[in-house]
DNA sequence: GTCTATATCTCGATAGAC
DNA sequence: GTCTATCGAGATATAGAC
């Protein structure tokens, strides 16, 4: 791993544990095994580092979700795959998943460019628009469905974190909870 | 409003806008119209102020929800009332609602005492236990239902914030969305 | 309780050698 | 690109008069 990656990895670890406030750049550099000045070679400011980290994590999640999509699948299958993949990624990347939420409730969110936001929501938006086209969904505002889907995923995620289930029990819970939300938004 | 309240109100406003990191105690004191030293008379440390603010807000929300409960109501009505009241409170207290989330994704969360946490979840837990007793709910783990309920409220809240609805449209959305979640968790 | 003044410290960021 | 050394700003918290 090169120095830049080391810095990002160290920053993620410390931000999740101590928050943005509680993590000085000096500690990040130390944890990453680089000099203080090196951090500021790669990132102009601390905020620059934070926003960069966020965008990379979101891109990584997005790429994973995109990878799981299959052109030939039915719409329900596509939605189930993106649903399942989101939870699986979250479970396999807990610090990253936590960081995303942490970032969303911070003033740094305002520093993400509109283009980056658009990139990160495109896949979901597209899928949902298609679903509405088919007429399989209840006649609800798209923003509401979108919001309900996202929060449902988050609710299941929180449950999975707390309860110590085996992998197969986890998979079963994910399957069942998809049916719950699918039943809720379809006619 | 006495000085302590002024400090808490100023802290809330600034934390929501600039985050914990971005809000020095000096600015809080200034915004509250008190001297720097006065802040530290009421709160030993900055963290003490943050955690205090959180507990007061949670207590205030809890009191409001409790107030809306009625012993004679049916279980579905009780749940609908607590659901509706949560959203109404959130809409009427946006900075407070945001602050709660912000706090939850910060290291300060670990500083809340178990007793305080228990107090803050008791009403919900009790209601859900009763609901399970009656057999009206699907046979799902209580923690899962609890988590789904909370996140559903949050999802609807996010939608209500984004969409500019009239008060009656808001009320209608809340009614409808309760039916959605109720249909999802009941047999 | 409230204020002013300030001590002490740490942080983010830079300069400049290598 | 990476390091060491350091500056200047601004942070939390305290001391002590009123």
Tab-separated table of C-alpha atoms (C1' of nucleotides) in Angstrom:
chain	number	residue	atom	x	y	z
A	1	UNK	CA	0.000	0.000	0.000
A	2	UNK	CA	1.427	3.377	-0.917
A	3	UNK	CA	1.608	6.291	1.508
A	4	UNK	CA	-1.572	7.908	0.286
A	5	UNK	CA	-3.533	4.742	0.916
A	6	UNK	CA	-1.893	4.342	4.307
A	7	UNK	CA	-2.991	7.825	5.248
A	8	UNK	CA	-6.561	7.190	4.128
A	9	UNK	CA	-6.711	3.885	5.980
A	10	UNK	CA	-5.333	5.442	9.145
A	11	UNK	CA	-7.727	8.362	8.870
A	12	UNK	CA	-10.716	6.051	8.494
A	13	UNK	CA	-9.735	4.026	11.517
A	14	UNK	CA	-9.178	7.031	13.749
A	15	UNK	CA	-12.166	9.078	12.569
A	16	UNK	CA	-14.493	6.172	13.291
A	17	UNK	CA	-13.033	5.693	16.738
A	18	UNK	CA	-12.483	9.281	17.855
A	19	UNK	CA	-14.541	11.412	15.488
A	20	UNK	CA	-13.313	14.206	13.254
A	21	UNK	CA	-12.789	16.498	16.199
A	22	UNK	CA	-10.907	13.965	18.235
A	23	UNK	CA	-8.460	13.042	15.507
A	24	UNK	CA	-5.534	15.407	14.896
A	25	UNK	CA	-3.669	15.120	11.638
A	26	UNK	CA	-0.535	14.381	13.621
A	27	UNK	CA	-2.086	11.155	14.921
A	28	UNK	CA	-3.207	10.175	11.454
A	29	UNK	CA	0.309	10.606	10.132
A	30	UNK	CA	1.739	8.610	13.006
A	31	UNK	CA	-0.768	5.786	12.579
A	32	UNK	CA	-0.023	5.739	8.862
A	33	UNK	CA	3.704	5.609	9.501
A	34	UNK	CA	4.459	8.787	7.585
A	35	UNK	CA	5.724	12.206	8.534
A	36	UNK	CA	3.340	14.999	9.374
A	37	UNK	CA	4.300	16.992	6.323
A	38	UNK	CA	3.664	14.045	4.015
A	39	UNK	CA	-0.018	14.087	4.880
A	40	UNK	CA	-0.252	17.660	3.664
A	41	UNK	CA	1.550	16.754	0.477
A	42	UNK	CA	-1.327	14.445	-0.485
A	43	UNK	CA	-4.160	16.469	0.991
A	44	UNK	CA	-4.136	20.231	1.064
A	45	UNK	CA	-6.186	20.447	4.269
A	46	UNK	CA	-7.681	18.153	6.836
A	47	UNK	CA	-11.086	18.738	5.332
A	48	UNK	CA	-9.737	17.818	1.935
A	49	UNK	CA	-8.667	14.505	3.401
A	50	UNK	CA	-12.069	13.914	4.971
A	51	UNK	CA	-14.025	14.648	1.812
A	52	UNK	CA	-11.621	12.606	-0.293
A	53	UNK	CA	-12.006	9.664	2.012
A	54	UNK	CA	-15.763	9.931	1.771
A	55	UNK	CA	-15.805	10.054	-1.999
A	56	UNK	CA	-13.501	7.085	-2.318
A	57	UNK	CA	-15.577	4.997	0.043
A	58	UNK	CA	-18.787	5.884	-1.756
A	59	UNK	CA	-17.200	5.063	-5.096
A	60	UNK	CA	-16.025	1.743	-3.772
A	61	UNK	CA	-19.523	0.890	-2.529
A	62	UNK	CA	-21.046	2.027	-5.785
A	63	UNK	CA	-18.663	-0.036	-7.866
A	64	UNK	CA	-19.507	-3.093	-5.808
A	65	UNK	CA	-23.243	-2.571	-6.280
A	66	UNK	CA	-22.814	-1.998	-9.997
A	67	UNK	CA	-20.769	-5.168	-10.287
A	68	UNK	CA	-23.632	-7.197	-8.838
A	69	UNK	CA	-26.127	-5.910	-11.367
A	70	UNK	CA	-27.050	-8.079	-14.310
A	71	UNK	CA	-28.675	-6.672	-17.427
A	72	UNK	CA	-30.811	-9.735	-17.978
A	73	UNK	CA	-32.374	-9.784	-14.514
A	74	UNK	CA	-35.976	-8.887	-13.826
A	75	UNK	CA	-36.615	-5.678	-11.999
A	76	UNK	CA	-37.437	-7.364	-8.736
A	77	UNK	CA	-34.254	-9.397	-8.990
A	78	UNK	CA	-32.229	-6.300	-9.740
A	79	UNK	CA	-33.661	-4.555	-6.725
A	80	UNK	CA	-33.132	-7.549	-4.524
A	81	UNK	CA	-29.531	-7.808	-5.653
A	82	UNK	CA	-28.789	-4.186	-4.945
A	83	UNK	CA	-30.537	-4.504	-1.595
A	84	UNK	CA	-28.623	-7.615	-0.625
A	85	UNK	CA	-25.343	-6.303	-1.923
A	86	UNK	CA	-25.715	-3.106	0.091
A	87	UNK	CA	-26.123	-5.035	3.304
A	88	UNK	CA	-23.330	-7.458	2.492
A	89	UNK	CA	-20.957	-4.643	1.671
A	90	UNK	CA	-21.930	-2.867	4.868
A	91	UNK	CA	-21.282	-5.936	6.957
A	92	UNK	CA	-17.962	-6.573	5.273
A	93	UNK	CA	-16.938	-2.908	5.595
A	94	UNK	CA	-18.233	-1.773	8.956
A	95	UNK	CA	-15.884	1.124	9.546
A	96	UNK	CA	-16.571	2.402	6.030
A	97	UNK	CA	-20.319	2.079	6.522
A	98	UNK	CA	-20.159	3.876	9.832
A	99	UNK	CA	-17.991	6.577	8.355
A	100	UNK	CA	-20.568	7.278	5.664
A	101	UNK	CA	-23.246	7.956	8.283
A	102	UNK	CA	-20.861	9.957	10.412
A	103	UNK	CA	-19.963	12.054	7.421
A	104	UNK	CA	-23.602	12.599	6.481
A	105	UNK	CA	-24.202	14.195	9.869
A	106	UNK	CA	-21.285	16.540	9.663
A	107	UNK	CA	-20.805	19.938	8.060
A	108	UNK	CA	-18.347	18.318	5.635
A	109	UNK	CA	-21.285	16.934	3.680
A	110	UNK	CA	-21.793	20.370	2.190
A	111	UNK	CA	-18.347	20.124	0.620
A	112	UNK	CA	-19.240	17.209	-1.649
A	113	UNK	CA	-19.723	18.431	-5.195
A	114	UNK	CA	-23.123	18.011	-6.872
A	115	UNK	CA	-21.504	15.923	-9.605
A	116	UNK	CA	-20.151	13.458	-7.077
A	117	UNK	CA	-23.540	13.216	-5.404
A	118	UNK	CA	-25.197	12.573	-8.736
A	119	UNK	CA	-22.700	9.813	-9.561
A	120	UNK	CA	-23.351	8.168	-6.236
A	121	UNK	CA	-27.129	8.082	-6.524
A	122	UNK	CA	-27.451	7.394	-10.250
A	123	UNK	CA	-27.708	3.626	-9.983
A	124	UNK	CA	-30.487	3.744	-7.399
A	125	UNK	CA	-32.389	6.512	-9.134
A	126	UNK	CA	-32.278	4.730	-12.463
A	127	UNK	CA	-33.501	1.464	-11.006
A	128	UNK	CA	-36.337	3.126	-9.156
A	129	UNK	CA	-37.449	5.050	-12.222
A	130	UNK	CA	-37.614	1.800	-14.168
A	131	UNK	CA	-39.622	0.192	-11.387
A	132	UNK	CA	-42.128	3.019	-11.420
A	133	UNK	CA	-42.449	2.688	-15.195
A	134	UNK	CA	-43.526	-0.941	-14.926
A	135	UNK	CA	-46.426	-0.014	-12.654
A	136	UNK	CA	-45.579	-2.679	-10.107
A	137	UNK	CA	-45.108	-0.159	-7.302
A	138	UNK	CA	-47.750	1.560	-5.226
A	139	UNK	CA	-48.516	5.106	-6.414
A	140	UNK	CA	-46.200	6.837	-3.962
A	141	UNK	CA	-43.816	9.717	-4.597
A	142	UNK	CA	-40.490	8.450	-5.848
A	143	UNK	CA	-38.571	10.386	-3.192
A	144	UNK	CA	-40.615	8.713	-0.504
A	145	UNK	CA	-39.990	5.214	-1.837
A	146	UNK	CA	-36.329	6.002	-2.239
A	147	UNK	CA	-36.092	7.275	1.300
A	148	UNK	CA	-38.023	4.317	2.713
A	149	UNK	CA	-35.780	1.861	0.900
A	150	UNK	CA	-32.610	3.471	2.150
A	151	UNK	CA	-33.799	3.682	5.729
A	152	UNK	CA	-35.091	0.122	5.640
A	153	UNK	CA	-31.667	-1.100	4.609
A	154	UNK	CA	-30.203	0.889	7.418
A	155	UNK	CA	-32.689	-0.524	9.934
A	156	UNK	CA	-31.908	-4.100	8.958
A	157	UNK	CA	-28.218	-3.303	9.059
A	158	UNK	CA	-28.461	-2.012	12.616
A	159	UNK	CA	-30.275	-5.178	13.617
A	160	UNK	CA	-27.711	-7.411	11.978
A	161	UNK	CA	-24.930	-5.609	13.786
A	162	UNK	CA	-26.511	-6.008	17.200
A	163	UNK	CA	-27.697	-9.602	16.870
A	164	UNK	CA	-24.993	-12.194	16.594
A	165	UNK	CA	-26.294	-14.355	13.797
A	166	UNK	CA	-24.521	-17.019	11.798
A	167	UNK	CA	-23.861	-16.274	8.156
A	168	UNK	CA	-26.786	-18.364	6.992
A	169	UNK	CA	-29.111	-16.757	9.533
A	170	UNK	CA	-27.926	-13.376	8.289
A	171	UNK	CA	-28.649	-14.355	4.710
A	172	UNK	CA	-32.087	-15.573	5.716
A	173	UNK	CA	-32.830	-12.334	7.554
A	174	UNK	CA	-31.775	-10.351	4.511
A	175	UNK	CA	-34.013	-12.442	2.259
A	176	UNK	CA	-36.985	-12.090	4.567
A	177	UNK	CA	-36.524	-8.411	5.153
A	178	UNK	CA	-36.383	-7.782	1.428
A	179	UNK	CA	-39.767	-9.450	1.125
A	180	UNK	CA	-41.042	-7.149	3.871
A	181	UNK	CA	-40.009	-3.979	2.111
A	182	UNK	CA	-40.974	-5.327	-1.306
A	183	UNK	CA	-44.425	-6.134	-0.009
A	184	UNK	CA	-44.643	-2.649	1.445
A	185	UNK	CA	-43.884	-0.714	-1.726
A	186	UNK	CA	-45.589	-2.934	-4.341
A	187	UNK	CA	-49.302	-3.140	-5.053
B	1	UNK	CA	-34.364	32.196	29.702
B	2	UNK	CA	-31.559	31.872	32.226
B	3	UNK	CA	-27.908	31.733	31.272
B	4	UNK	CA	-27.704	27.962	31.364
B	5	UNK	CA	-30.554	27.690	28.889
B	6	UNK	CA	-29.013	30.369	26.713
B	7	UNK	CA	-25.797	28.405	26.582
B	8	UNK	CA	-27.579	25.188	25.650
B	9	UNK	CA	-29.630	26.935	22.961
B	10	UNK	CA	-26.537	28.569	21.502
B	11	UNK	CA	-24.624	25.297	21.583
B	12	UNK	CA	-27.422	23.479	19.763
B	13	UNK	CA	-27.584	26.091	17.050
B	14	UNK	CA	-23.840	26.147	16.462
B	15	UNK	CA	-23.239	22.403	16.724
B	16	UNK	CA	-25.894	21.751	14.108
B	17	UNK	CA	-24.427	24.313	11.769
B	18	UNK	CA	-20.701	23.780	12.284
B	19	UNK	CA	-20.367	20.425	14.005
B	20	UNK	CA	-18.728	19.683	17.335
B	21	UNK	CA	-15.287	20.222	15.886
B	22	UNK	CA	-16.136	23.490	14.254
B	23	UNK	CA	-17.690	25.055	17.314
B	24	UNK	CA	-15.336	26.501	19.921
B	25	UNK	CA	-16.691	27.145	23.380
B	26	UNK	CA	-15.783	30.789	22.939
B	27	UNK	CA	-18.273	31.098	20.083
B	28	UNK	CA	-20.958	29.362	22.104
B	29	UNK	CA	-20.478	31.806	24.960
B	30	UNK	CA	-20.586	34.741	22.586
B	31	UNK	CA	-23.738	33.505	20.856
B	32	UNK	CA	-25.340	32.939	24.245
B	33	UNK	CA	-24.408	36.432	25.372
B	34	UNK	CA	-22.391	35.255	28.359
B	35	UNK	CA	-18.741	35.351	29.258
B	36	UNK	CA	-16.421	32.519	28.392
B	37	UNK	CA	-15.899	31.602	32.012
B	38	UNK	CA	-19.623	31.386	32.669
B	39	UNK	CA	-19.947	28.483	30.282
B	40	UNK	CA	-17.458	26.525	32.354
B	41	UNK	CA	-19.308	27.380	35.499
B	42	UNK	CA	-22.349	25.443	34.245
B	43	UNK	CA	-20.511	22.712	32.383
B	44	UNK	CA	-17.221	21.340	33.564
B	45	UNK	CA	-15.992	20.532	30.074
B	46	UNK	CA	-17.117	20.937	26.500
B	47	UNK	CA	-17.991	17.273	26.365
B	48	UNK	CA	-20.070	17.675	29.501
B	49	UNK	CA	-22.038	20.349	27.682
B	50	UNK	CA	-22.530	18.142	24.626
B	51	UNK	CA	-23.754	15.131	26.581
B	52	UNK	CA	-25.997	17.296	28.757
B	53	UNK	CA	-27.550	18.855	25.709
B	54	UNK	CA	-28.217	15.429	24.266
B	55	UNK	CA	-29.874	14.108	27.398
B	56	UNK	CA	-32.088	17.143	27.749
B	57	UNK	CA	-33.239	16.926	24.159
B	58	UNK	CA	-33.979	13.231	24.451
B	59	UNK	CA	-35.894	13.822	27.666
B	60	UNK	CA	-37.884	16.557	26.022
B	61	UNK	CA	-38.797	14.284	23.102
B	62	UNK	CA	-39.646	11.461	25.448
B	63	UNK	CA	-41.880	13.644	27.592
B	64	UNK	CA	-43.731	14.768	24.505
B	65	UNK	CA	-44.322	11.211	23.329
B	66	UNK	CA	-45.451	10.144	26.773
B	67	UNK	CA	-47.878	13.027	26.908
B	68	UNK	CA	-49.556	11.845	23.731
B	69	UNK	CA	-50.157	8.368	25.075
B	70	UNK	CA	-53.590	7.463	26.368
B	71	UNK	CA	-54.172	4.474	28.621
B	72	UNK	CA	-57.531	3.669	27.072
B	73	UNK	CA	-56.301	3.483	23.481
B	74	UNK	CA	-55.976	0.278	21.538
B	75	UNK	CA	-52.503	-0.939	20.799
B	76	UNK	CA	-52.610	0.090	17.176
B	77	UNK	CA	-53.789	3.537	18.196
B	78	UNK	CA	-51.047	3.817	20.790
B	79	UNK	CA	-48.454	2.898	18.211
B	80	UNK	CA	-49.903	5.232	15.659
B	81	UNK	CA	-49.873	8.061	18.170
B	82	UNK	CA	-46.272	7.518	19.122
B	83	UNK	CA	-45.366	7.233	15.448
B	84	UNK	CA	-47.176	10.417	14.527
B	85	UNK	CA	-45.956	12.294	17.554
B	86	UNK	CA	-42.346	11.378	16.767
B	87	UNK	CA	-42.610	12.845	13.306
B	88	UNK	CA	-44.469	15.919	14.476
B	89	UNK	CA	-41.929	16.581	17.165
B	90	UNK	CA	-39.127	16.101	14.665
B	91	UNK	CA	-40.669	18.549	12.236
B	92	UNK	CA	-41.292	21.098	14.956
B	93	UNK	CA	-37.771	20.659	16.365
B	94	UNK	CA	-35.527	20.204	13.366
B	95	UNK	CA	-32.245	21.271	14.912
B	96	UNK	CA	-32.921	19.053	17.909
B	97	UNK	CA	-33.767	16.092	15.672
B	98	UNK	CA	-30.654	16.619	13.602
B	99	UNK	CA	-28.547	16.970	16.712
B	100	UNK	CA	-29.734	13.592	17.975
B	101	UNK	CA	-28.512	11.868	14.811
B	102	UNK	CA	-25.304	13.863	14.810
B	103	UNK	CA	-24.668	12.847	18.389
B	104	UNK	CA	-25.391	9.184	17.659
B	105	UNK	CA	-22.581	9.150	15.112
B	106	UNK	CA	-20.036	10.699	17.397
B	107	UNK	CA	-17.743	9.301	20.058
B	108	UNK	CA	-19.740	11.248	22.654
B	109	UNK	CA	-22.469	8.598	22.457
B	110	UNK	CA	-20.290	6.353	24.598
B	111	UNK	CA	-20.525	8.907	27.388
B	112	UNK	CA	-24.282	8.498	27.877
B	113	UNK	CA	-24.985	6.436	30.966
B	114	UNK	CA	-26.858	3.117	30.614
B	115	UNK	CA	-29.577	4.426	32.935
B	116	UNK	CA	-30.224	7.375	30.676
B	117	UNK	CA	-30.383	5.110	27.650
B	118	UNK	CA	-32.838	2.834	29.399
B	119	UNK	CA	-35.054	5.773	30.317
B	120	UNK	CA	-35.060	6.951	26.749
B	121	UNK	CA	-36.093	3.625	25.220
B	122	UNK	CA	-38.467	2.388	27.887
B	123	UNK	CA	-41.661	3.731	26.339
B	124	UNK	CA	-40.971	2.140	22.961
B	125	UNK	CA	-39.801	-1.150	24.402
B	126	UNK	CA	-42.837	-1.439	26.614
B	127	UNK	CA	-45.245	-0.740	23.790
B	128	UNK	CA	-43.573	-3.217	21.483
B	129	UNK	CA	-43.578	-5.939	24.111
B	130	UNK	CA	-47.303	-5.432	24.567
B	131	UNK	CA	-47.830	-5.616	20.833
B	132	UNK	CA	-45.958	-8.888	20.608
B	133	UNK	CA	-48.079	-10.283	23.453
B	134	UNK	CA	-51.299	-9.688	21.555
B	135	UNK	CA	-50.080	-11.783	18.632
B	136	UNK	CA	-50.997	-9.184	16.054
B	137	UNK	CA	-47.415	-8.841	14.796
B	138	UNK	CA	-45.545	-11.120	12.436
B	139	UNK	CA	-43.213	-13.541	14.224
B	140	UNK	CA	-40.089	-11.427	13.848
B	141	UNK	CA	-37.391	-10.727	16.423
B	142	UNK	CA	-38.346	-7.780	18.577
B	143	UNK	CA	-35.033	-6.023	17.930
B	144	UNK	CA	-35.673	-6.247	14.214
B	145	UNK	CA	-39.159	-4.768	14.460
B	146	UNK	CA	-37.881	-2.061	16.736
B	147	UNK	CA	-35.095	-1.194	14.358
B	148	UNK	CA	-37.397	-1.226	11.334
B	149	UNK	CA	-39.865	1.063	13.055
B	150	UNK	CA	-37.215	3.568	14.027
B	151	UNK	CA	-35.632	3.632	10.612
B	152	UNK	CA	-39.011	3.895	8.909
B	153	UNK	CA	-39.807	6.979	10.946
B	154	UNK	CA	-36.477	8.371	9.962
B	155	UNK	CA	-37.058	7.625	6.274
B	156	UNK	CA	-40.418	9.373	6.260
B	157	UNK	CA	-38.893	12.257	8.158
B	158	UNK	CA	-36.191	12.709	5.535
B	159	UNK	CA	-38.829	12.726	2.833
B	160	UNK	CA	-40.972	15.263	4.651
B	161	UNK	CA	-37.974	17.537	5.049
B	162	UNK	CA	-37.088	17.447	1.367
B	163	UNK	CA	-40.563	17.759	-0.087
B	164	UNK	CA	-42.340	21.000	0.555
B	165	UNK	CA	-45.789	19.825	1.528
B	166	UNK	CA	-48.613	21.742	3.129
B	167	UNK	CA	-49.522	20.805	6.673
B	168	UNK	CA	-52.475	18.733	5.583
B	169	UNK	CA	-50.429	16.934	2.952
B	170	UNK	CA	-47.842	16.228	5.623
B	171	UNK	CA	-50.503	14.811	7.918
B	172	UNK	CA	-51.819	12.667	5.085
B	173	UNK	CA	-48.341	11.357	4.295
B	174	UNK	CA	-47.824	10.483	7.945
B	175	UNK	CA	-51.144	8.644	8.066
B	176	UNK	CA	-50.405	6.710	4.905
B	177	UNK	CA	-46.873	5.860	5.849
B	178	UNK	CA	-48.034	4.500	9.180
B	179	UNK	CA	-50.335	2.150	7.313
B	180	UNK	CA	-47.371	1.060	5.216
B	181	UNK	CA	-45.225	0.125	8.176
B	182	UNK	CA	-48.172	-1.294	10.094
B	183	UNK	CA	-49.015	-3.532	7.152
B	184	UNK	CA	-45.403	-4.610	7.008
B	185	UNK	CA	-45.048	-5.748	10.597
B	186	UNK	CA	-48.527	-7.193	11.221
B	187	UNK	CA	-49.827	-10.531	10.013
C	1	DG	C1'	-22.902	33.742	39.506
C	2	DT	C1'	-20.632	36.392	36.251
C	3	DC	C1'	-17.055	38.682	34.418
C	4	DT	C1'	-12.026	39.713	32.502
C	5	DA	C1'	-7.732	38.179	31.690
C	6	DT	C1'	-4.761	34.800	30.671
C	7	DA	C1'	-2.171	30.342	31.077
C	8	DT	C1'	-1.225	26.284	28.697
C	9	DC	C1'	-1.439	23.547	25.154
C	10	DT	C1'	-2.325	21.528	20.781
C	11	DC	C1'	-3.481	21.773	16.218
C	12	DG	C1'	-3.235	22.614	11.238
C	13	DA	C1'	-0.278	24.045	7.996
C	14	DT	C1'	4.265	25.660	6.000
C	15	DA	C1'	9.311	26.021	4.940
C	16	DG	C1'	13.053	24.080	3.364
C	17	DA	C1'	16.727	20.307	3.395
C	18	DC	C1'	17.395	15.993	1.196
D	1	DG	C1'	8.020	12.624	-2.450
D	2	DT	C1'	9.398	12.531	2.171
D	3	DC	C1'	11.277	14.195	6.088
D	4	DT	C1'	12.313	17.530	10.327
D	5	DA	C1'	11.434	21.596	12.503
D	6	DT	C1'	8.612	25.100	13.643
D	7	DC	C1'	5.280	29.049	13.375
D	8	DG	C1'	1.122	31.276	14.439
D	9	DA	C1'	-3.559	30.744	15.569
D	10	DG	C1'	-6.904	29.459	18.295
D	11	DA	C1'	-8.575	26.002	21.486
D	12	DT	C1'	-10.036	24.570	26.381
D	13	DA	C1'	-9.967	25.584	30.850
D	14	DT	C1'	-8.569	28.290	35.086
D	15	DA	C1'	-7.714	32.234	38.356
D	16	DG	C1'	-9.361	35.683	40.710
D	17	DA	C1'	-11.853	40.243	41.063
D	18	DC	C1'	-16.457	41.793	41.710
